[in-house]
């Protein structure tokens, strides 16, 4: 958990940033209060988890058949938002019930509220994007062009935000570092199981349907197990342990400034004084004026 509270965007947003929706998404959906990742290896593995989660959330047809089924994407997006809205608090609530046996829950209130704000913010932006594209189909040519531009900006913004949120899973890493892999696993399985139960294989054969539908949650689960295992083995962080009882996170490594890594930092006064490398009063001249080692 983070103890020091900072602003949401940490002052990184400027007026020019709004011309680049991915920069706005980075500032908005990865707030300053989210702790940095402890393991660079797991951070690289999370990229695979992003793709697998996208397959489960957006739809198998879009990735397997090579088509872009807008109606299916919109329907799956709405379902994914509903799943996130109800499943995330339920999963976190179950973990709070486990943690209350070994520690007080009052100190977790602030990071939990922050995570809930981030969840609601993402769902609101997601529904606003879908609503903008739907509204553009019911108006004239000029309003349609304007709404399409707004919709494209929002689409890039939400997509970049989803990539940011996939690692910390709505800032729940600020509560407990094992919560993001747990929530990602539960969510992807809940998105995939209904297709298997109802037999909706999107026109694929039974074998391919099972492989592609179960591939996403199995991949996310495998990466989550690797992540939780490394957190437990290297840093002593266990999912069942209360966050307050966990060992403190190691300090981040400091990268030396560019230039001479052994010299003084930029802006520091020179020692000895500038002008002569041997001291402020100059060096003694050789006797013969030529050979410094002769007589």
PDB file of C-alpha atoms in Angstrom:
ATOM      1  CA  UNK A   1       0.000   0.000   0.000  1.00  0.00           C
ATOM      2  CA  UNK A   2       1.041   3.569  -0.483  1.00  0.00           C
ATOM      3  CA  UNK A   3       1.136   5.843   2.480  1.00  0.00           C
ATOM      4  CA  UNK A   4       1.812   9.171   0.855  1.00  0.00           C
ATOM      5  CA  UNK A   5      -1.155  10.597  -1.016  1.00  0.00           C
ATOM      6  CA  UNK A   6      -0.618  12.481  -4.226  1.00  0.00           C
ATOM      7  CA  UNK A   7      -2.810  14.049  -6.850  1.00  0.00           C
ATOM      8  CA  UNK A   8      -4.611  11.786  -9.319  1.00  0.00           C
ATOM      9  CA  UNK A   9      -2.519  12.673 -12.393  1.00  0.00           C
ATOM     10  CA  UNK A  10       0.534  13.998 -10.519  1.00  0.00           C
ATOM     11  CA  UNK A  11       0.509  17.111 -12.683  1.00  0.00           C
ATOM     12  CA  UNK A  12       1.461  15.270 -15.878  1.00  0.00           C
ATOM     13  CA  UNK A  13      -1.468  16.519 -17.993  1.00  0.00           C
ATOM     14  CA  UNK A  14      -1.202  19.654 -20.122  1.00  0.00           C
ATOM     15  CA  UNK A  15      -3.486  21.269 -22.684  1.00  0.00           C
ATOM     16  CA  UNK A  16      -1.473  19.763 -25.512  1.00  0.00           C
ATOM     17  CA  UNK A  17      -1.889  16.279 -24.025  1.00  0.00           C
ATOM     18  CA  UNK A  18      -5.524  16.187 -25.112  1.00  0.00           C
ATOM     19  CA  UNK A  19      -4.385  15.990 -28.724  1.00  0.00           C
ATOM     20  CA  UNK A  20      -2.928  12.577 -27.818  1.00  0.00           C
ATOM     21  CA  UNK A  21      -5.638  10.430 -26.207  1.00  0.00           C
ATOM     22  CA  UNK A  22      -3.160   7.714 -25.244  1.00  0.00           C
ATOM     23  CA  UNK A  23      -1.245  10.213 -23.081  1.00  0.00           C
ATOM     24  CA  UNK A  24      -4.467  11.303 -21.375  1.00  0.00           C
ATOM     25  CA  UNK A  25      -5.345   7.648 -20.781  1.00  0.00           C
ATOM     26  CA  UNK A  26      -1.931   7.024 -19.237  1.00  0.00           C
ATOM     27  CA  UNK A  27      -2.414   9.907 -16.795  1.00  0.00           C
ATOM     28  CA  UNK A  28      -6.069   9.187 -15.984  1.00  0.00           C
ATOM     29  CA  UNK A  29      -6.094   5.378 -15.816  1.00  0.00           C
ATOM     30  CA  UNK A  30      -2.720   4.945 -14.137  1.00  0.00           C
ATOM     31  CA  UNK A  31      -2.938   7.431 -11.249  1.00  0.00           C
ATOM     32  CA  UNK A  32       0.029   8.491  -9.176  1.00  0.00           C
ATOM     33  CA  UNK A  33      -1.167   6.522  -6.145  1.00  0.00           C
ATOM     34  CA  UNK A  34      -0.754   3.131  -7.859  1.00  0.00           C
ATOM     35  CA  UNK A  35       2.510   1.514  -6.699  1.00  0.00           C
ATOM     36  CA  UNK A  36       5.074   0.536  -9.351  1.00  0.00           C
ATOM     37  CA  UNK A  37       5.524  -3.091 -10.300  1.00  0.00           C
ATOM     38  CA  UNK A  38       7.999  -5.091  -8.228  1.00  0.00           C
ATOM     39  CA  UNK A  39       8.921  -7.641 -10.871  1.00  0.00           C
ATOM     40  CA  UNK A  40       9.897  -6.597 -14.426  1.00  0.00           C
ATOM     41  CA  UNK A  41       9.535 -10.197 -15.631  1.00  0.00           C
ATOM     42  CA  UNK A  42       5.916 -10.395 -14.545  1.00  0.00           C
ATOM     43  CA  UNK A  43       5.326  -6.962 -16.030  1.00  0.00           C
ATOM     44  CA  UNK A  44       6.350  -8.320 -19.425  1.00  0.00           C
ATOM     45  CA  UNK A  45       4.141 -11.377 -18.997  1.00  0.00           C
ATOM     46  CA  UNK A  46       1.165  -9.122 -18.324  1.00  0.00           C
ATOM     47  CA  UNK A  47       1.200  -8.085 -21.974  1.00  0.00           C
ATOM     48  CA  UNK A  48       0.097 -11.606 -22.869  1.00  0.00           C
ATOM     49  CA  UNK A  49      -2.561 -11.350 -20.200  1.00  0.00           C
ATOM     50  CA  UNK A  50      -3.835  -8.168 -21.869  1.00  0.00           C
ATOM     51  CA  UNK A  51      -4.341  -9.955 -25.191  1.00  0.00           C
ATOM     52  CA  UNK A  52      -5.980 -12.958 -23.550  1.00  0.00           C
ATOM     53  CA  UNK A  53      -8.302 -10.747 -21.539  1.00  0.00           C
ATOM     54  CA  UNK A  54      -9.221  -8.780 -24.664  1.00  0.00           C
ATOM     55  CA  UNK A  55     -10.144 -11.999 -26.461  1.00  0.00           C
ATOM     56  CA  UNK A  56     -12.440 -12.969 -23.608  1.00  0.00           C
ATOM     57  CA  UNK A  57     -14.007  -9.506 -23.286  1.00  0.00           C
ATOM     58  CA  UNK A  58     -14.402  -8.366 -26.911  1.00  0.00           C
ATOM     59  CA  UNK A  59     -15.341 -11.699 -28.432  1.00  0.00           C
ATOM     60  CA  UNK A  60     -13.873 -14.778 -30.060  1.00  0.00           C
ATOM     61  CA  UNK A  61     -15.406 -14.029 -33.446  1.00  0.00           C
ATOM     62  CA  UNK A  62     -13.449 -10.808 -33.891  1.00  0.00           C
ATOM     63  CA  UNK A  63     -10.088 -12.518 -33.283  1.00  0.00           C
ATOM     64  CA  UNK A  64     -10.690 -15.951 -34.834  1.00  0.00           C
ATOM     65  CA  UNK A  65     -12.850 -15.280 -37.871  1.00  0.00           C
ATOM     66  CA  UNK A  66     -10.996 -12.115 -38.818  1.00  0.00           C
ATOM     67  CA  UNK A  67     -14.185 -10.086 -38.980  1.00  0.00           C
ATOM     68  CA  UNK A  68     -15.286  -7.019 -37.066  1.00  0.00           C
ATOM     69  CA  UNK A  69     -18.729  -7.762 -35.668  1.00  0.00           C
ATOM     70  CA  UNK A  70     -19.785  -4.381 -34.271  1.00  0.00           C
ATOM     71  CA  UNK A  71     -23.007  -5.612 -32.690  1.00  0.00           C
ATOM     72  CA  UNK A  72     -21.226  -8.475 -30.955  1.00  0.00           C
ATOM     73  CA  UNK A  73     -18.418  -6.178 -29.785  1.00  0.00           C
ATOM     74  CA  UNK A  74     -20.892  -3.666 -28.340  1.00  0.00           C
ATOM     75  CA  UNK A  75     -22.861  -6.436 -26.636  1.00  0.00           C
ATOM     76  CA  UNK A  76     -19.746  -8.053 -25.166  1.00  0.00           C
ATOM     77  CA  UNK A  77     -18.430  -4.665 -24.051  1.00  0.00           C
ATOM     78  CA  UNK A  78     -21.636  -3.964 -22.149  1.00  0.00           C
ATOM     79  CA  UNK A  79     -21.542  -7.440 -20.589  1.00  0.00           C
ATOM     80  CA  UNK A  80     -17.893  -6.994 -19.612  1.00  0.00           C
ATOM     81  CA  UNK A  81     -18.706  -3.666 -17.947  1.00  0.00           C
ATOM     82  CA  UNK A  82     -21.533  -5.267 -15.960  1.00  0.00           C
ATOM     83  CA  UNK A  83     -19.288  -8.155 -14.940  1.00  0.00           C
ATOM     84  CA  UNK A  84     -16.586  -5.766 -13.761  1.00  0.00           C
ATOM     85  CA  UNK A  85     -19.063  -3.603 -11.881  1.00  0.00           C
ATOM     86  CA  UNK A  86     -20.522  -6.500  -9.872  1.00  0.00           C
ATOM     87  CA  UNK A  87     -17.704  -9.027  -9.769  1.00  0.00           C
ATOM     88  CA  UNK A  88     -14.852  -6.780  -8.641  1.00  0.00           C
ATOM     89  CA  UNK A  89     -16.547  -5.592  -5.417  1.00  0.00           C
ATOM     90  CA  UNK A  90     -17.684  -9.163  -4.662  1.00  0.00           C
ATOM     91  CA  UNK A  91     -14.177 -10.581  -5.072  1.00  0.00           C
ATOM     92  CA  UNK A  92     -12.612  -7.791  -3.031  1.00  0.00           C
ATOM     93  CA  UNK A  93     -15.318  -8.261  -0.392  1.00  0.00           C
ATOM     94  CA  UNK A  94     -14.465 -11.959  -0.121  1.00  0.00           C
ATOM     95  CA  UNK A  95     -10.813 -11.098   0.421  1.00  0.00           C
ATOM     96  CA  UNK A  96     -11.742  -8.509   3.052  1.00  0.00           C
ATOM     97  CA  UNK A  97     -13.566 -11.261   4.919  1.00  0.00           C
ATOM     98  CA  UNK A  98     -10.348 -13.300   4.881  1.00  0.00           C
ATOM     99  CA  UNK A  99      -8.132 -10.381   5.901  1.00  0.00           C
ATOM    100  CA  UNK A 100     -10.334  -9.269   8.779  1.00  0.00           C
ATOM    101  CA  UNK A 101      -9.193 -12.293  10.781  1.00  0.00           C
ATOM    102  CA  UNK A 102      -5.616 -11.036  10.944  1.00  0.00           C
ATOM    103  CA  UNK A 103      -5.924  -7.246  10.857  1.00  0.00           C
ATOM    104  CA  UNK A 104      -8.142  -4.162  10.850  1.00  0.00           C
ATOM    105  CA  UNK A 105      -9.880  -3.145   7.638  1.00  0.00           C
ATOM    106  CA  UNK A 106     -10.217   0.575   8.382  1.00  0.00           C
ATOM    107  CA  UNK A 107      -6.763   1.357   7.021  1.00  0.00           C
ATOM    108  CA  UNK A 108      -7.761  -0.157   3.656  1.00  0.00           C
ATOM    109  CA  UNK A 109     -10.640   2.271   3.161  1.00  0.00           C
ATOM    110  CA  UNK A 110      -8.727   4.913   1.195  1.00  0.00           C
ATOM    111  CA  UNK A 111      -7.156   2.597  -1.446  1.00  0.00           C
ATOM    112  CA  UNK A 112     -10.472   0.747  -1.792  1.00  0.00           C
ATOM    113  CA  UNK A 113     -12.355   3.976  -2.468  1.00  0.00           C
ATOM    114  CA  UNK A 114      -9.697   5.034  -4.987  1.00  0.00           C
ATOM    115  CA  UNK A 115      -9.991   1.686  -6.781  1.00  0.00           C
ATOM    116  CA  UNK A 116     -13.782   2.030  -6.881  1.00  0.00           C
ATOM    117  CA  UNK A 117     -13.460   5.513  -8.395  1.00  0.00           C
ATOM    118  CA  UNK A 118     -11.156   4.173 -11.081  1.00  0.00           C
ATOM    119  CA  UNK A 119     -13.563   1.330 -11.853  1.00  0.00           C
ATOM    120  CA  UNK A 120     -16.548   3.658 -12.162  1.00  0.00           C
ATOM    121  CA  UNK A 121     -14.524   6.104 -14.260  1.00  0.00           C
ATOM    122  CA  UNK A 122     -13.535   3.412 -16.745  1.00  0.00           C
ATOM    123  CA  UNK A 123     -17.060   2.002 -17.021  1.00  0.00           C
ATOM    124  CA  UNK A 124     -18.441   5.516 -17.546  1.00  0.00           C
ATOM    125  CA  UNK A 125     -15.920   6.240 -20.320  1.00  0.00           C
ATOM    126  CA  UNK A 126     -16.624   2.860 -21.905  1.00  0.00           C
ATOM    127  CA  UNK A 127     -20.371   3.411 -21.992  1.00  0.00           C
ATOM    128  CA  UNK A 128     -19.868   6.971 -23.253  1.00  0.00           C
ATOM    129  CA  UNK A 129     -17.828   5.613 -26.163  1.00  0.00           C
ATOM    130  CA  UNK A 130     -20.495   3.065 -27.092  1.00  0.00           C
ATOM    131  CA  UNK A 131     -23.237   5.680 -26.716  1.00  0.00           C
ATOM    132  CA  UNK A 132     -21.364   8.140 -28.956  1.00  0.00           C
ATOM    133  CA  UNK A 133     -21.090   5.629 -31.808  1.00  0.00           C
ATOM    134  CA  UNK A 134     -24.729   4.639 -31.408  1.00  0.00           C
ATOM    135  CA  UNK A 135     -25.841   8.288 -31.439  1.00  0.00           C
ATOM    136  CA  UNK A 136     -23.864   8.986 -34.620  1.00  0.00           C
ATOM    137  CA  UNK A 137     -26.094   6.515 -36.481  1.00  0.00           C
ATOM    138  CA  UNK A 138     -29.259   8.483 -35.719  1.00  0.00           C
ATOM    139  CA  UNK A 139     -28.288  12.037 -36.765  1.00  0.00           C
ATOM    140  CA  UNK A 140     -27.493  13.938 -39.957  1.00  0.00           C
ATOM    141  CA  UNK A 141     -24.240  14.070 -41.902  1.00  0.00           C
ATOM    142  CA  UNK A 142     -22.489  16.970 -40.128  1.00  0.00           C
ATOM    143  CA  UNK A 143     -23.375  15.873 -36.554  1.00  0.00           C
ATOM    144  CA  UNK A 144     -22.446  12.336 -37.551  1.00  0.00           C
ATOM    145  CA  UNK A 145     -18.956  13.448 -38.596  1.00  0.00           C
ATOM    146  CA  UNK A 146     -18.468  15.361 -35.347  1.00  0.00           C
ATOM    147  CA  UNK A 147     -19.720  12.467 -33.223  1.00  0.00           C
ATOM    148  CA  UNK A 148     -17.536  10.059 -35.178  1.00  0.00           C
ATOM    149  CA  UNK A 149     -14.434  12.140 -34.416  1.00  0.00           C
ATOM    150  CA  UNK A 150     -15.370  12.267 -30.736  1.00  0.00           C
ATOM    151  CA  UNK A 151     -16.060   8.549 -30.791  1.00  0.00           C
ATOM    152  CA  UNK A 152     -12.682   7.784 -32.349  1.00  0.00           C
ATOM    153  CA  UNK A 153     -10.918   9.893 -29.719  1.00  0.00           C
ATOM    154  CA  UNK A 154     -12.829   8.089 -26.974  1.00  0.00           C
ATOM    155  CA  UNK A 155     -12.119   4.704 -28.546  1.00  0.00           C
ATOM    156  CA  UNK A 156      -8.357   5.321 -28.516  1.00  0.00           C
ATOM    157  CA  UNK A 157      -8.643   6.770 -25.005  1.00  0.00           C
ATOM    158  CA  UNK A 158     -10.556   3.773 -23.627  1.00  0.00           C
ATOM    159  CA  UNK A 159      -8.389   1.209 -25.418  1.00  0.00           C
ATOM    160  CA  UNK A 160      -5.181   2.763 -24.088  1.00  0.00           C
ATOM    161  CA  UNK A 161      -6.798   3.002 -20.659  1.00  0.00           C
ATOM    162  CA  UNK A 162      -7.737  -0.681 -20.727  1.00  0.00           C
ATOM    163  CA  UNK A 163      -4.109  -1.568 -21.437  1.00  0.00           C
ATOM    164  CA  UNK A 164      -3.037   0.505 -18.445  1.00  0.00           C
ATOM    165  CA  UNK A 165      -5.674  -0.959 -16.164  1.00  0.00           C
ATOM    166  CA  UNK A 166      -4.898  -4.548 -17.084  1.00  0.00           C
ATOM    167  CA  UNK A 167      -1.703  -4.529 -15.042  1.00  0.00           C
ATOM    168  CA  UNK A 168      -2.996  -3.095 -11.769  1.00  0.00           C
ATOM    169  CA  UNK A 169      -6.669  -4.016 -12.366  1.00  0.00           C
ATOM    170  CA  UNK A 170      -8.261  -0.708 -11.424  1.00  0.00           C
ATOM    171  CA  UNK A 171      -5.659   0.228  -8.867  1.00  0.00           C
ATOM    172  CA  UNK A 172      -6.294  -2.760  -6.609  1.00  0.00           C
ATOM    173  CA  UNK A 173      -2.523  -3.224  -6.408  1.00  0.00           C
ATOM    174  CA  UNK A 174      -2.628  -0.282  -3.977  1.00  0.00           C
ATOM    175  CA  UNK A 175      -4.726  -2.491  -1.672  1.00  0.00           C
ATOM    176  CA  UNK A 176      -2.860  -5.775  -2.119  1.00  0.00           C
ATOM    177  CA  UNK A 177      -0.390  -6.710  -4.848  1.00  0.00           C
ATOM    178  CA  UNK A 178      -1.999 -10.133  -5.309  1.00  0.00           C
ATOM    179  CA  UNK A 179      -5.444  -8.694  -6.046  1.00  0.00           C
ATOM    180  CA  UNK A 180      -4.829  -7.818  -9.746  1.00  0.00           C
ATOM    181  CA  UNK A 181      -3.962 -11.387 -10.838  1.00  0.00           C
ATOM    182  CA  UNK A 182      -6.835 -12.780  -8.769  1.00  0.00           C
ATOM    183  CA  UNK A 183      -9.408 -10.382 -10.223  1.00  0.00           C
ATOM    184  CA  UNK A 184      -8.138 -10.875 -13.778  1.00  0.00           C
ATOM    185  CA  UNK A 185      -8.470 -14.646 -13.420  1.00  0.00           C
ATOM    186  CA  UNK A 186     -11.976 -14.567 -11.970  1.00  0.00           C
ATOM    187  CA  UNK A 187     -13.202 -12.071 -14.575  1.00  0.00           C
ATOM    188  CA  UNK A 188     -11.904 -13.935 -17.638  1.00  0.00           C
ATOM    189  CA  UNK A 189     -13.334 -17.241 -16.436  1.00  0.00           C
ATOM    190  CA  UNK A 190     -16.721 -15.679 -15.801  1.00  0.00           C
ATOM    191  CA  UNK A 191     -16.673 -14.210 -19.320  1.00  0.00           C
ATOM    192  CA  UNK A 192     -15.781 -17.542 -20.961  1.00  0.00           C
ATOM    193  CA  UNK A 193     -17.872 -20.057 -19.047  1.00  0.00           C
ATOM    194  CA  UNK A 194     -21.304 -18.859 -20.332  1.00  0.00           C
ATOM    195  CA  UNK A 195     -20.228 -19.519 -23.939  1.00  0.00           C
ATOM    196  CA  UNK A 196     -19.298 -23.068 -23.021  1.00  0.00           C
ATOM    197  CA  UNK A 197     -22.487 -23.666 -21.035  1.00  0.00           C
ATOM    198  CA  UNK A 198     -24.806 -22.285 -23.720  1.00  0.00           C
ATOM    199  CA  UNK A 199     -22.832 -23.870 -26.566  1.00  0.00           C
ATOM    200  CA  UNK A 200     -22.278 -20.524 -28.308  1.00  0.00           C
ATOM    201  CA  UNK A 201     -19.067 -21.371 -30.195  1.00  0.00           C
ATOM    202  CA  UNK A 202     -19.503 -18.594 -32.790  1.00  0.00           C
ATOM    203  CA  UNK A 203     -19.715 -20.988 -35.740  1.00  0.00           C
ATOM    204  CA  UNK A 204     -16.533 -22.854 -34.823  1.00  0.00           C
ATOM    205  CA  UNK A 205     -16.240 -26.583 -34.438  1.00  0.00           C
ATOM    206  CA  UNK A 206     -16.451 -28.062 -30.972  1.00  0.00           C
ATOM    207  CA  UNK A 207     -12.686 -28.565 -30.698  1.00  0.00           C
ATOM    208  CA  UNK A 208     -11.723 -25.124 -31.991  1.00  0.00           C
ATOM    209  CA  UNK A 209     -14.477 -23.482 -29.978  1.00  0.00           C
ATOM    210  CA  UNK A 210     -13.296 -25.046 -26.728  1.00  0.00           C
ATOM    211  CA  UNK A 211      -9.649 -24.257 -27.526  1.00  0.00           C
ATOM    212  CA  UNK A 212     -10.226 -20.590 -28.361  1.00  0.00           C
ATOM    213  CA  UNK A 213     -12.804 -19.930 -25.652  1.00  0.00           C
ATOM    214  CA  UNK A 214     -10.771 -21.608 -22.893  1.00  0.00           C
ATOM    215  CA  UNK A 215      -7.436 -20.349 -24.233  1.00  0.00           C
ATOM    216  CA  UNK A 216      -7.968 -16.853 -22.842  1.00  0.00           C
ATOM    217  CA  UNK A 217      -8.838 -17.780 -19.222  1.00  0.00           C
ATOM    218  CA  UNK A 218      -6.217 -20.539 -19.133  1.00  0.00           C
ATOM    219  CA  UNK A 219      -3.534 -18.113 -20.301  1.00  0.00           C
ATOM    220  CA  UNK A 220      -4.592 -15.472 -17.772  1.00  0.00           C
ATOM    221  CA  UNK A 221      -4.689 -18.083 -14.996  1.00  0.00           C
ATOM    222  CA  UNK A 222      -1.198 -19.363 -15.831  1.00  0.00           C
ATOM    223  CA  UNK A 223       0.262 -15.855 -15.817  1.00  0.00           C
ATOM    224  CA  UNK A 224      -1.556 -15.045 -12.570  1.00  0.00           C
ATOM    225  CA  UNK A 225      -0.088 -18.144 -10.915  1.00  0.00           C
ATOM    226  CA  UNK A 226       3.397 -17.161 -12.055  1.00  0.00           C
ATOM    227  CA  UNK A 227       2.886 -13.642 -10.711  1.00  0.00           C
ATOM    228  CA  UNK A 228       1.573 -14.702  -7.300  1.00  0.00           C
ATOM    229  CA  UNK A 229       4.279 -17.350  -7.024  1.00  0.00           C
ATOM    230  CA  UNK A 230       7.053 -14.827  -7.692  1.00  0.00           C
ATOM    231  CA  UNK A 231       5.506 -12.341  -5.260  1.00  0.00           C
ATOM    232  CA  UNK A 232       5.431 -14.999  -2.550  1.00  0.00           C
ATOM    233  CA  UNK A 233       8.858 -16.466  -3.244  1.00  0.00           C
ATOM    234  CA  UNK A 234      10.820 -13.246  -3.807  1.00  0.00           C
ATOM    235  CA  UNK A 235       8.992 -10.673  -1.693  1.00  0.00           C
ATOM    236  CA  UNK A 236       7.060 -12.703   0.889  1.00  0.00           C
ATOM    237  CA  UNK A 237       3.671 -11.392  -0.329  1.00  0.00           C
ATOM    238  CA  UNK A 238       0.835 -13.885   0.144  1.00  0.00           C
ATOM    239  CA  UNK A 239      -2.742 -13.394  -0.982  1.00  0.00           C
ATOM    240  CA  UNK A 240      -4.276 -14.616   2.294  1.00  0.00           C
ATOM    241  CA  UNK A 241      -2.116 -12.280   4.413  1.00  0.00           C
ATOM    242  CA  UNK A 242      -3.487  -8.931   5.546  1.00  0.00           C
ATOM    243  CA  UNK A 243      -1.774  -6.073   3.635  1.00  0.00           C
ATOM    244  CA  UNK A 244      -0.570  -4.509   6.891  1.00  0.00           C
ATOM    245  CA  UNK A 245       1.237  -7.721   7.866  1.00  0.00           C
ATOM    246  CA  UNK A 246       3.219  -7.940   4.623  1.00  0.00           C
ATOM    247  CA  UNK A 247       6.915  -6.991   4.528  1.00  0.00           C
ATOM    248  CA  UNK A 248       7.678  -3.521   3.159  1.00  0.00           C
ATOM    249  CA  UNK A 249       8.244  -3.293  -0.566  1.00  0.00           C
ATOM    250  CA  UNK A 250      11.865  -2.882  -1.631  1.00  0.00           C
ATOM    251  CA  UNK A 251      12.942   0.592  -2.666  1.00  0.00           C
ATOM    252  CA  UNK A 252      12.986   1.169  -6.419  1.00  0.00           C
ATOM    253  CA  UNK A 253      16.389   1.143  -8.094  1.00  0.00           C
ATOM    254  CA  UNK A 254      17.769   4.570  -8.901  1.00  0.00           C
ATOM    255  CA  UNK A 255      19.011   5.047 -12.440  1.00  0.00           C
ATOM    256  CA  UNK A 256      22.087   7.333 -12.651  1.00  0.00           C
ATOM    257  CA  UNK A 257      21.673  10.481 -14.749  1.00  0.00           C
ATOM    258  CA  UNK A 258      23.019  10.454 -18.297  1.00  0.00           C
ATOM    259  CA  UNK A 259      26.670  11.352 -18.657  1.00  0.00           C
ATOM    260  CA  UNK A 260      29.414  10.348 -16.265  1.00  0.00           C
ATOM    261  CA  UNK A 261      27.884   7.963 -13.687  1.00  0.00           C
ATOM    262  CA  UNK A 262      30.760   8.620 -11.291  1.00  0.00           C
ATOM    263  CA  UNK A 263      30.858  12.405 -11.542  1.00  0.00           C
ATOM    264  CA  UNK A 264      28.903  14.988  -9.559  1.00  0.00           C
ATOM    265  CA  UNK A 265      25.224  15.483 -10.400  1.00  0.00           C
ATOM    266  CA  UNK A 266      24.274  18.265 -12.823  1.00  0.00           C
ATOM    267  CA  UNK A 267      24.309  21.690 -11.188  1.00  0.00           C
ATOM    268  CA  UNK A 268      26.726  20.752  -8.411  1.00  0.00           C
ATOM    269  CA  UNK A 269      29.742  23.080  -7.850  1.00  0.00           C
ATOM    270  CA  UNK A 270      33.051  21.829  -9.128  1.00  0.00           C
ATOM    271  CA  UNK A 271      35.784  20.819  -6.724  1.00  0.00           C
ATOM    272  CA  UNK A 272      38.513  22.001  -7.130  1.00  0.00           C
ATOM    273  CA  UNK A 273      37.612  25.351  -8.613  1.00  0.00           C
ATOM    274  CA  UNK A 274      37.246  25.675 -12.354  1.00  0.00           C
ATOM    275  CA  UNK A 275      40.195  27.089 -14.260  1.00  0.00           C
ATOM    276  CA  UNK A 276      42.970  24.712 -13.291  1.00  0.00           C
ATOM    277  CA  UNK A 277      42.729  20.975 -12.617  1.00  0.00           C
ATOM    278  CA  UNK A 278      45.200  21.062  -9.703  1.00  0.00           C
ATOM    279  CA  UNK A 279      43.694  23.672  -7.460  1.00  0.00           C
ATOM    280  CA  UNK A 280      42.554  27.265  -7.248  1.00  0.00           C
ATOM    281  CA  UNK A 281      46.099  28.706  -7.002  1.00  0.00           C
ATOM    282  CA  UNK A 282      47.475  27.009 -10.079  1.00  0.00           C
ATOM    283  CA  UNK A 283      50.259  24.459 -10.367  1.00  0.00           C
ATOM    284  CA  UNK A 284      54.018  24.974  -9.915  1.00  0.00           C
ATOM    285  CA  UNK A 285      55.741  25.508 -13.250  1.00  0.00           C
ATOM    286  CA  UNK A 286      58.708  23.286 -14.200  1.00  0.00           C
ATOM    287  CA  UNK A 287      62.159  24.838 -13.732  1.00  0.00           C
ATOM    288  CA  UNK A 288      63.362  24.439 -17.289  1.00  0.00           C
ATOM    289  CA  UNK A 289      60.023  25.508 -18.796  1.00  0.00           C
ATOM    290  CA  UNK A 290      59.885  22.375 -20.959  1.00  0.00           C
ATOM    291  CA  UNK A 291      60.441  19.046 -19.342  1.00  0.00           C
ATOM    292  CA  UNK A 292      58.289  18.738 -16.235  1.00  0.00           C
ATOM    293  CA  UNK A 293      60.422  15.872 -14.920  1.00  0.00           C
ATOM    294  CA  UNK A 294      63.887  17.304 -15.701  1.00  0.00           C
ATOM    295  CA  UNK A 295      66.033  19.813 -13.927  1.00  0.00           C
TER     296      UNK A 295
END
